[in-house]
Amino acid sequence: MASEEEVGVSRKRRRKVVQETGPYILRTLVDNVPLGPEGDAPDIEISCVELWEGNLYIGTSAGDILHLVLIPPDPTETAASPTYILASRLQPAFVPSTLSGQKPPGIQQILVLPRSNKACVLCNGMLTFYSLPELSPAFATTKVANCAWVGGVDQNAYDGGAGGDGEVVMISIRSKIRLVHIGEQIRVVKNIDYAGSLFSARRDAFACVADAHSYALLDVDHQQKIPLFPISSLDETVEAGTGGQAVSISSSGPSGTGATLSDRPLSADPTGDNRGHGRSTSLGAFVSGLGRRQESPRPRSSDRSRLQTPEPHERESSPARESSPDVTGERRSSPSKVPSTPEKPLPQVPTQEPSSTRTQLQKPAIFLRPHILSPSPGEFLLTTGTASSEPGVGMFVNLDGDVVRGTVEFAKYPDSLAVDGRGVGIDISPNNADDEEGGYVLAVIERNVGKGREWGLECQRWDVDPGEPNEKEWLQVTAAEDDRESNHESESSLHSSLGIRTTLSYGEIPLAEVCAKLQQRRIRLTQSSASAREFPLEQWEIERSNEEEEFARRFGRLRSRVAVWSGSKVWWAVRSPLAIRLDAQLELARMATSGTNSNATLDRRKVVSVVNDVRGKEPRTETEFLSLNYIRQKAGLLLFMELIGSIDQGVTMENSDKSATEDAMMEGGVDPRIILALIPFLRQEIVEGSSGIWIFGGVKEVAEKLIMQQMATPDSGATTVTPEAGILDLIRRYLLAWRRKKGFGSIADEGEVFRTVDAALLRVLLRLDLQSPKGPATPSSIRAELNGFIDHGVACFDRAVELLEAARRLYILSRLYQSRKLARDVLATWRRILEGEIDEGGEFDDGENKVREYLIKSRDPVLVEEFGTWLARRNPKIGVRVFADDNSRIKLNPSQVVKLLQKGAPDAVKEYLEHLVFGKNNTQYVNELIFFYLDSVLAILKDSETARSTLAQTYESYRALRPPKPTYRQFITDNVIDEEWWQNRLRLLQLLGGNRGAASDYNVEAILQRIEPYEQELVPEMIILHGRQARHPQAIRLLTHGLGDFDTAINYCLMGGSSIFHPMSSGHMRPNTVPTRQEQATLFSYLLAEFMRIEDLTDRIERSSELLERFGGWLDVAQVLSLIPDSWSVELVSGFLISALRRLVREKNMSMVAKALSGAENLRISADFIARCEEVGPTVEAKE
């Protein structure tokens, strides 16, 4: 468990963070004001504060004015703040109180008038005048006794600058308000009858004033009054209402240029009214003066309207705490845009009821301290309530006395008020141009906390439209500890500990924490870079750090006019910068659990709420731009850290939480290397580069602690991250989103960032892909995404090669090489896979064809030769297509390819030659292919008795078949033997018997010479070769008696022996190779003679009869009759004889017709000749 000291520190830190979540924060103006002449003076407190052009004036309850001057910070010191040193201590003159035991209030007001270069000081009811800035006495003979307050400077005319013809102020003296012009001289302008006034604020000719009971609106030019409403709604001495009838308040007192301020001599008369109070926001400055005030003579009823403000009651009878009225907002100045009608006729004075009747009905008054502020040129903000312990309400009144806007509610009736900001919708003028737009009202309020009490500021907007939400924020300033009761401190002393005021000039406040959060600082994420901490920083790093600090310091220079004080301390109430305000909310989320455990659960809802608040928010300034970026980055980082911490502890995260984390990370835009550093197995992929990684200082503080902890204990934190945990999917999407930012000029260290992103993404995809089945990628799968990622190129090429090699993902590695057009590496990787090296993905299906297709598209002849030869050696059928494909970009000479294959892939030579001859009809290499087949077949026949017997058996089997039977070619094709030599023999027969033009011109003699020893085994080959040599009788004899292939023998006669395996219908026979009819007749005569020699009589008769019947027209009748044995019946050859006789008759008839046609043609020609001769006539030739 945490010790009490740790818990105490944690509570204090939490309290400080809570303070910074609101719109305002406190920053020290003066830490220890020397209130007493000898130093510490616990019984002396600050009563009022004013700042003007580097001069700080502090009034004390002891009646002293401390003049402190600004000492600018040393520009060489980066974290230095401006300081104030005491220049002088002044004790203004005043009349001592004659009441025993009553402590005087001290300095009640310090009113600085820059245009007249004067200051008015109200001390214990005595008003004195001084020259600026050293507060030397002015108008030495002029002092005002019995003064209640001084102020009422026209805030529309006030421009904050020195010089000019002076200013008109309002001074409350007894039963009247006196308007006084202060310049080089002081003179009274006019008197206004208004008794018991406690405070006023003025815009142009309209002043809003208050007495002890109610508010009223005065027209100081026409000296008329419009009663408004009571300060306390329980005060029955005043009728409720707003904007009553106008009442004349003209006075016959001195006015004009000749009047002087001192209408009566300065007196120390104990009965004099020296109880006035100045415009101070101190909670104790109003003590004593008003409390000792005696009853003023009440004017007659005819002199006051029914709603005219009565004199305040004795202070002792007031249930409220007693303090001086507040003048915060008196320095606000801008031209009024609200129309006013000072010249319009005012309504008649209402009939006044008898004073005696009103007095009889009057109950004891409830005294509440009035507050009058003017937040805009045409409005006054007034407070009202029921009691000091009850809630209060702020109401806005325009210059016509009408209530405008909505109301502002306070948790308790405020002790003091201040407004800050121009306000939304208020026109910009030279006087408010420097103010921030948002308008706030800050109320000093005391509230009970446990057994004690605390004082602070309740901050809320005053410029929101009615109906819009207006959240209140609490800014604690001081806390009343429980032991104060044991010290018997009075309520007044506790109450007087807090004051607030809007000063005349702005104060410059440097916020080092803004600089610390927004400054770019270097973070070391890897073990090697972290070890560099032990060495001194290099010069470049020192210089850059200084530059970043100087740049960030600009965003921490703020201004404020709202001063807050308590005891001997003075603070600025500063508009909380966006970075501090939102960062404090994130810090509260980190403190969601008690204790000091660094692994405490984050309040995700608070962090997500911050992310949602800034989503879509457009920055208006550079500071806001950086602040929003910083908050988004830190929020995303916190959510991610909490996510991986929960997963590491075995906590199942909801999908909504993961989605919110992912959205925050993507919107944040934090350097992805920071995110990856939180996952140990991805940390090694981080590339820091020579310049290192620079991020916001606030982000560094969050990330560095966990990263250093993980480095110190490698076995802890996010080491169990698995695909099932879902975090890898989140990281994958996050890194993919970052990859889409490539080329954006806004990304610093782009090279190192995207090398890291790509390496980490590759590792994540590889780990996710472990769950995928082996084989090619399916659409929309992780493997398809991995392939697409690699195909589009990666920035971390070398590291990607290492990762893929380590993961044994060779096919993905080949795709990586393809993305860089490294053809040799692609082919080498594929060769490794095909040769048996493990590829875990199993994606390289049909790899040999992929290699072939790749080589066909290659433009590198060296690669084509090298890997084409390797592929042909591995798979000849596919490999040779690399060299023979028409679409190949590298065209190699066939002779070159043959030599290449003979050297590197001998088994592929045949395939290449077959492709050339059969596939490409390239007859140039027929001889080479024939001899290759012949060598293969002869080698088998020479060495294998089985092969020889197999061939002999095929002949016997074929001869044993009865007609009709297929040709021998068809027979051996249908009964193929699955042996290479058999396939080679079929191709050999095809080449030998084919009719391919130049391919027919192979070396018949050389081939015949080689196969003659095997003429009994290679009968078809001998037939073809005999036919090529025109040895038709021998060829026909082998066809008839060697094979018994009678159909092929007939085909041989028809085609002249050119081919016995390619009939003309097959398209391989050229028409010009068909023999003439005479040649066919000769071949048929040879065939008939062989048929007549068939040993089997039945076959002899059938084959001869069929031949004579089908092709008898090619045979001579006489020759046929000479060959037919006399023993044959005429019936056997009747068909032939009938067709022969018919042919003879047909020939005879055709001869007769031809003869007749020739005779007729002769007669026609003779007739034509005679006719021509007659036409020409005779020709007489003379004899010589």
PDB file of N, CA and C in Angstrom, residues 947 950-951 954 972-983 986:
ATOM      1  N   ALA A 947      12.875 -55.415 -77.050  1.00  0.00           N
ATOM      2  CA  ALA A 947      12.368 -54.435 -78.004  1.00  0.00           C
ATOM      3  C   ALA A 947      12.235 -55.063 -79.377  1.00  0.00           C
ATOM      4  N   THR A 950       9.297 -57.327 -79.392  1.00  0.00           N
ATOM      5  CA  THR A 950       8.068 -56.537 -79.346  1.00  0.00           C
ATOM      6  C   THR A 950       7.677 -56.099 -80.738  1.00  0.00           C
ATOM      7  N   LEU A 951       8.649 -55.645 -81.515  1.00  0.00           N
ATOM      8  CA  LEU A 951       8.364 -55.221 -82.875  1.00  0.00           C
ATOM      9  C   LEU A 951       7.884 -56.413 -83.729  1.00  0.00           C
ATOM     10  N   THR A 954       4.349 -57.274 -82.983  1.00  0.00           N
ATOM     11  CA  THR A 954       3.361 -56.353 -83.531  1.00  0.00           C
ATOM     12  C   THR A 954       3.053 -56.692 -84.978  1.00  0.00           C
ATOM     13  N   ILE A 972      -0.441 -49.365 -84.461  1.00  0.00           N
ATOM     14  CA  ILE A 972       0.599 -49.146 -83.464  1.00  0.00           C
ATOM     15  C   ILE A 972       0.334 -47.881 -82.641  1.00  0.00           C
ATOM     16  N   THR A 973      -0.449 -46.962 -83.234  1.00  0.00           N
ATOM     17  CA  THR A 973      -0.807 -45.771 -82.463  1.00  0.00           C
ATOM     18  C   THR A 973      -1.815 -46.117 -81.384  1.00  0.00           C
ATOM     19  N   ASP A 974      -2.768 -46.977 -81.742  1.00  0.00           N
ATOM     20  CA  ASP A 974      -3.772 -47.362 -80.750  1.00  0.00           C
ATOM     21  C   ASP A 974      -3.198 -48.279 -79.687  1.00  0.00           C
ATOM     22  N   ASN A 975      -2.197 -48.987 -80.016  1.00  0.00           N
ATOM     23  CA  ASN A 975      -1.588 -49.913 -79.067  1.00  0.00           C
ATOM     24  C   ASN A 975      -0.196 -49.431 -78.672  1.00  0.00           C
ATOM     25  N   VAL A 976      -0.172 -48.166 -78.259  1.00  0.00           N
ATOM     26  CA  VAL A 976       1.104 -47.538 -77.955  1.00  0.00           C
ATOM     27  C   VAL A 976       1.699 -48.123 -76.681  1.00  0.00           C
ATOM     28  N   ILE A 977       2.998 -48.164 -76.668  1.00  0.00           N
ATOM     29  CA  ILE A 977       3.748 -48.616 -75.489  1.00  0.00           C
ATOM     30  C   ILE A 977       4.336 -47.396 -74.807  1.00  0.00           C
ATOM     31  N   ASP A 978       4.148 -47.312 -73.480  1.00  0.00           N
ATOM     32  CA  ASP A 978       4.574 -46.125 -72.740  1.00  0.00           C
ATOM     33  C   ASP A 978       6.076 -46.190 -72.468  1.00  0.00           C
ATOM     34  N   GLU A 979       6.791 -46.115 -73.561  1.00  0.00           N
ATOM     35  CA  GLU A 979       8.250 -46.068 -73.467  1.00  0.00           C
ATOM     36  C   GLU A 979       8.746 -45.018 -74.438  1.00  0.00           C
ATOM     37  N   GLU A 980       9.840 -44.385 -74.066  1.00  0.00           N
ATOM     38  CA  GLU A 980      10.328 -43.267 -74.867  1.00  0.00           C
ATOM     39  C   GLU A 980      10.753 -43.715 -76.256  1.00  0.00           C
ATOM     40  N   TRP A 981      11.404 -44.875 -76.353  1.00  0.00           N
ATOM     41  CA  TRP A 981      11.877 -45.313 -77.661  1.00  0.00           C
ATOM     42  C   TRP A 981      10.712 -45.577 -78.604  1.00  0.00           C
ATOM     43  N   TRP A 982       9.578 -46.026 -78.025  1.00  0.00           N
ATOM     44  CA  TRP A 982       8.414 -46.270 -78.859  1.00  0.00           C
ATOM     45  C   TRP A 982       7.845 -44.955 -79.400  1.00  0.00           C
ATOM     46  N   GLN A 983       7.797 -43.931 -78.523  1.00  0.00           N
ATOM     47  CA  GLN A 983       7.336 -42.623 -78.966  1.00  0.00           C
ATOM     48  C   GLN A 983       8.287 -42.041 -80.003  1.00  0.00           C
ATOM     49  N   LEU A 986       7.534 -43.629 -83.369  1.00  0.00           N
ATOM     50  CA  LEU A 986       6.362 -43.067 -84.012  1.00  0.00           C
ATOM     51  C   LEU A 986       6.688 -41.732 -84.671  1.00  0.00           C
TER      52      LEU A 986
END
